[in-house]
Amino acid sequence: MEPVTDPALWGVVSIALSTVVLVVWVLYAVMPSPESAFPPVPLDAEEGFTYTCYCCPDPVRVTVRAPQVHVVGRAAGGRRQVRAER
């Protein structure tokens, strides 16, 4: 078996490998870092508590609201089912 010496084949292989490396690098670059990841809502946050979220280029002010009640549908007998959103 003779070694492959076709320059066109080696050109295609090198372009394909370069493209794969570039795609992996771009995917790594756009992954969130610990500094830019979404911070969780503080566990001790009560209604009316406001904190700043730095998950976007411009800081976002977030105010914790009380759960709101929504009408889901009607149960048998015409009663309304109500649930609190958490």
Short mmCIF file of N, CA and C in Angstrom, two decimals:
data_model
loop_
_atom_site.label_atom_id
_atom_site.label_comp_id
_atom_site.label_asym_id
_atom_site.label_seq_id
_atom_site.Cartn_x
_atom_site.Cartn_y
_atom_site.Cartn_z
N MET A 1 0.85 -1.17 0.00
CA MET A 1 0.00 0.00 0.00
C MET A 1 0.89 1.24 0.00
N GLU A 2 0.60 2.12 -0.90
CA GLU A 2 1.41 3.33 -1.05
C GLU A 2 0.87 4.45 -0.16
N PRO A 3 1.73 5.29 0.37
CA PRO A 3 1.25 6.43 1.15
C PRO A 3 0.51 7.43 0.27
N VAL A 4 -0.47 8.10 0.85
CA VAL A 4 -1.27 9.08 0.12
C VAL A 4 -0.47 10.37 0.05
N THR A 5 -0.23 10.83 -1.17
CA THR A 5 0.56 12.06 -1.34
C THR A 5 -0.21 13.12 -2.12
N ASP A 6 -1.49 12.91 -2.32
CA ASP A 6 -2.28 13.87 -3.09
C ASP A 6 -2.44 15.18 -2.30
N PRO A 7 -1.92 16.30 -2.81
CA PRO A 7 -2.01 17.57 -2.07
C PRO A 7 -3.45 18.03 -1.86
N ALA A 8 -4.35 17.74 -2.81
CA ALA A 8 -5.74 18.17 -2.67
C ALA A 8 -6.41 17.47 -1.48
N LEU A 9 -6.12 16.19 -1.29
CA LEU A 9 -6.69 15.44 -0.17
C LEU A 9 -6.20 16.03 1.15
N TRP A 10 -4.91 16.30 1.25
CA TRP A 10 -4.37 16.87 2.48
C TRP A 10 -4.92 18.27 2.72
N GLY A 11 -5.20 19.01 1.68
CA GLY A 11 -5.82 20.33 1.83
C GLY A 11 -7.23 20.22 2.40
N VAL A 12 -8.01 19.28 1.89
CA VAL A 12 -9.38 19.09 2.38
C VAL A 12 -9.35 18.61 3.83
N VAL A 13 -8.45 17.71 4.16
CA VAL A 13 -8.34 17.21 5.54
C VAL A 13 -7.96 18.35 6.48
N SER A 14 -7.00 19.17 6.09
CA SER A 14 -6.58 20.26 6.98
C SER A 14 -7.68 21.30 7.15
N ILE A 15 -8.43 21.60 6.09
CA ILE A 15 -9.55 22.54 6.21
C ILE A 15 -10.65 21.96 7.10
N ALA A 16 -10.93 20.67 6.97
CA ALA A 16 -11.95 20.03 7.80
C ALA A 16 -11.54 20.06 9.27
N LEU A 17 -10.30 19.73 9.56
CA LEU A 17 -9.84 19.76 10.96
C LEU A 17 -9.84 21.18 11.51
N SER A 18 -9.46 22.14 10.70
CA SER A 18 -9.48 23.54 11.15
C SER A 18 -10.90 23.99 11.45
N THR A 19 -11.86 23.57 10.64
CA THR A 19 -13.25 23.93 10.85
C THR A 19 -13.77 23.31 12.15
N VAL A 20 -13.44 22.07 12.40
CA VAL A 20 -13.87 21.41 13.64
C VAL A 20 -13.29 22.13 14.85
N VAL A 21 -12.02 22.48 14.80
CA VAL A 21 -11.39 23.19 15.92
C VAL A 21 -12.05 24.55 16.12
N LEU A 22 -12.36 25.25 15.04
CA LEU A 22 -13.01 26.56 15.13
C LEU A 22 -14.40 26.43 15.74
N VAL A 23 -15.17 25.44 15.35
CA VAL A 23 -16.52 25.25 15.89
C VAL A 23 -16.45 24.94 17.38
N VAL A 24 -15.54 24.08 17.78
CA VAL A 24 -15.40 23.75 19.20
C VAL A 24 -14.99 24.99 20.00
N TRP A 25 -14.09 25.79 19.45
CA TRP A 25 -13.67 27.01 20.14
C TRP A 25 -14.83 28.00 20.28
N VAL A 26 -15.64 28.15 19.23
CA VAL A 26 -16.80 29.07 19.29
C VAL A 26 -17.81 28.58 20.32
N LEU A 27 -18.09 27.29 20.35
CA LEU A 27 -19.02 26.74 21.34
C LEU A 27 -18.50 26.96 22.76
N TYR A 28 -17.23 26.79 22.97
CA TYR A 28 -16.65 27.02 24.29
C TYR A 28 -16.74 28.50 24.66
N ALA A 29 -16.53 29.39 23.69
CA ALA A 29 -16.55 30.82 23.96
C ALA A 29 -17.94 31.33 24.33
N VAL A 30 -19.00 30.74 23.80
CA VAL A 30 -20.35 31.23 24.08
C VAL A 30 -20.99 30.56 25.30
N MET A 31 -20.31 29.57 25.88
CA MET A 31 -20.87 28.94 27.07
C MET A 31 -20.84 29.93 28.23
N PRO A 32 -21.86 29.89 29.10
CA PRO A 32 -21.87 30.82 30.23
C PRO A 32 -20.78 30.47 31.22
N SER A 33 -20.21 31.50 31.79
CA SER A 33 -19.21 31.30 32.84
C SER A 33 -19.91 31.47 34.19
N PRO A 34 -19.27 31.10 35.27
CA PRO A 34 -19.91 31.29 36.58
C PRO A 34 -20.25 32.75 36.86
N GLU A 35 -19.49 33.67 36.31
CA GLU A 35 -19.77 35.08 36.55
C GLU A 35 -21.01 35.56 35.78
N SER A 36 -21.28 34.96 34.62
CA SER A 36 -22.41 35.44 33.81
C SER A 36 -23.63 34.53 33.90
N ALA A 37 -23.57 33.45 34.65
CA ALA A 37 -24.71 32.54 34.78
C ALA A 37 -25.82 33.21 35.59
N PHE A 38 -27.03 32.69 35.46
CA PHE A 38 -28.17 33.27 36.15
C PHE A 38 -28.08 33.00 37.64
N PRO A 39 -28.10 34.04 38.46
CA PRO A 39 -28.05 33.81 39.90
C PRO A 39 -29.42 33.35 40.40
N PRO A 40 -29.45 32.47 41.39
CA PRO A 40 -30.74 32.03 41.92
C PRO A 40 -31.38 33.13 42.77
N VAL A 41 -32.69 33.04 42.90
CA VAL A 41 -33.41 33.98 43.77
C VAL A 41 -33.00 33.66 45.21
N PRO A 42 -32.69 34.66 45.99
CA PRO A 42 -32.32 34.39 47.39
C PRO A 42 -33.42 33.60 48.10
N LEU A 43 -33.02 32.61 48.89
CA LEU A 43 -33.99 31.74 49.55
C LEU A 43 -34.79 32.47 50.63
N ASP A 44 -34.22 33.51 51.19
CA ASP A 44 -34.93 34.24 52.24
C ASP A 44 -35.68 35.45 51.69
N ALA A 45 -35.89 35.50 50.37
CA ALA A 45 -36.57 36.64 49.76
C ALA A 45 -38.04 36.62 50.12
N GLU A 46 -38.52 37.73 50.61
CA GLU A 46 -39.93 37.87 50.95
C GLU A 46 -40.58 38.80 49.94
N GLU A 47 -41.89 38.89 50.00
CA GLU A 47 -42.62 39.76 49.08
C GLU A 47 -42.11 41.19 49.21
N GLY A 48 -41.84 41.81 48.07
CA GLY A 48 -41.36 43.18 48.04
C GLY A 48 -39.84 43.28 48.04
N PHE A 49 -39.13 42.17 48.24
CA PHE A 49 -37.67 42.18 48.23
C PHE A 49 -37.17 42.45 46.81
N THR A 50 -36.23 43.34 46.67
CA THR A 50 -35.67 43.68 45.36
C THR A 50 -34.17 43.38 45.36
N TYR A 51 -33.73 42.73 44.29
CA TYR A 51 -32.30 42.47 44.14
C TYR A 51 -31.91 42.75 42.69
N THR A 52 -30.63 42.84 42.43
CA THR A 52 -30.12 43.13 41.09
C THR A 52 -29.56 41.86 40.48
N CYS A 53 -29.99 41.56 39.27
CA CYS A 53 -29.51 40.40 38.52
C CYS A 53 -28.55 40.91 37.45
N TYR A 54 -27.35 40.34 37.40
CA TYR A 54 -26.35 40.76 36.43
C TYR A 54 -26.23 39.74 35.30
N CYS A 55 -27.35 39.10 34.92
CA CYS A 55 -27.34 38.07 33.90
C CYS A 55 -27.37 38.65 32.49
N CYS A 56 -27.61 39.93 32.35
CA CYS A 56 -27.65 40.60 31.04
C CYS A 56 -26.56 41.66 31.01
N PRO A 57 -26.25 42.19 29.83
CA PRO A 57 -25.24 43.25 29.77
C PRO A 57 -25.59 44.44 30.67
N ASP A 58 -26.87 44.78 30.75
CA ASP A 58 -27.32 45.84 31.65
C ASP A 58 -27.94 45.17 32.87
N PRO A 59 -27.59 45.59 34.09
CA PRO A 59 -28.18 44.98 35.29
C PRO A 59 -29.71 45.10 35.29
N VAL A 60 -30.37 44.07 35.78
CA VAL A 60 -31.83 44.02 35.83
C VAL A 60 -32.26 44.01 37.29
N ARG A 61 -33.20 44.88 37.64
CA ARG A 61 -33.74 44.92 39.01
C ARG A 61 -34.94 43.97 39.06
N VAL A 62 -34.95 43.07 40.03
CA VAL A 62 -36.00 42.07 40.17
C VAL A 62 -36.68 42.28 41.52
N THR A 63 -38.02 42.35 41.50
CA THR A 63 -38.80 42.49 42.73
C THR A 63 -39.63 41.23 42.90
N VAL A 64 -39.53 40.61 44.07
CA VAL A 64 -40.27 39.39 44.37
C VAL A 64 -41.70 39.77 44.68
N ARG A 65 -42.65 39.10 43.98
CA ARG A 65 -44.07 39.36 44.21
C ARG A 65 -44.71 38.19 44.91
N ALA A 66 -45.88 38.45 45.47
CA ALA A 66 -46.65 37.39 46.12
C ALA A 66 -47.23 36.47 45.04
N PRO A 67 -47.47 35.20 45.36
CA PRO A 67 -48.09 34.30 44.39
C PRO A 67 -49.45 34.85 43.97
N GLN A 68 -49.75 34.70 42.68
CA GLN A 68 -51.04 35.17 42.18
C GLN A 68 -51.95 33.99 41.92
N VAL A 69 -53.24 34.19 42.12
CA VAL A 69 -54.22 33.14 41.96
C VAL A 69 -54.77 33.20 40.53
N HIS A 70 -54.82 32.05 39.88
CA HIS A 70 -55.34 31.96 38.51
C HIS A 70 -56.46 30.94 38.46
N VAL A 71 -57.48 31.21 37.70
CA VAL A 71 -58.57 30.26 37.51
C VAL A 71 -58.10 29.26 36.47
N VAL A 72 -58.08 27.98 36.84
CA VAL A 72 -57.59 26.94 35.96
C VAL A 72 -58.71 26.39 35.08
N GLY A 73 -59.84 26.14 35.64
CA GLY A 73 -60.94 25.57 34.88
C GLY A 73 -62.10 25.27 35.80
N ARG A 74 -63.08 24.58 35.29
CA ARG A 74 -64.25 24.25 36.10
C ARG A 74 -64.24 22.76 36.42
N ALA A 75 -64.51 22.46 37.68
CA ALA A 75 -64.61 21.07 38.11
C ALA A 75 -66.05 20.60 37.89
N ALA A 76 -66.26 19.33 38.13
CA ALA A 76 -67.61 18.78 38.01
C ALA A 76 -68.53 19.47 39.00
N GLY A 77 -69.71 19.82 38.59
CA GLY A 77 -70.66 20.51 39.45
C GLY A 77 -70.57 22.03 39.32
N GLY A 78 -69.70 22.51 38.46
CA GLY A 78 -69.62 23.94 38.20
C GLY A 78 -68.70 24.71 39.13
N ARG A 79 -68.02 24.02 40.04
CA ARG A 79 -67.11 24.72 40.94
C ARG A 79 -65.82 25.06 40.18
N ARG A 80 -65.24 26.18 40.52
CA ARG A 80 -63.99 26.57 39.89
C ARG A 80 -62.81 26.01 40.67
N GLN A 81 -61.81 25.54 39.95
CA GLN A 81 -60.57 25.11 40.58
C GLN A 81 -59.63 26.29 40.56
N VAL A 82 -59.06 26.58 41.70
CA VAL A 82 -58.15 27.71 41.82
C VAL A 82 -56.82 27.18 42.35
N ARG A 83 -55.73 27.68 41.78
CA ARG A 83 -54.43 27.28 42.29
C ARG A 83 -53.55 28.51 42.41
N ALA A 84 -52.62 28.45 43.32
CA ALA A 84 -51.68 29.56 43.51
C ALA A 84 -50.44 29.26 42.68
N GLU A 85 -49.95 30.27 42.00
CA GLU A 85 -48.73 30.10 41.19
C GLU A 85 -47.53 30.36 42.07
N ARG A 86 -46.58 29.47 42.04
CA ARG A 86 -45.37 29.62 42.87
C ARG A 86 -44.17 29.75 42.00
#
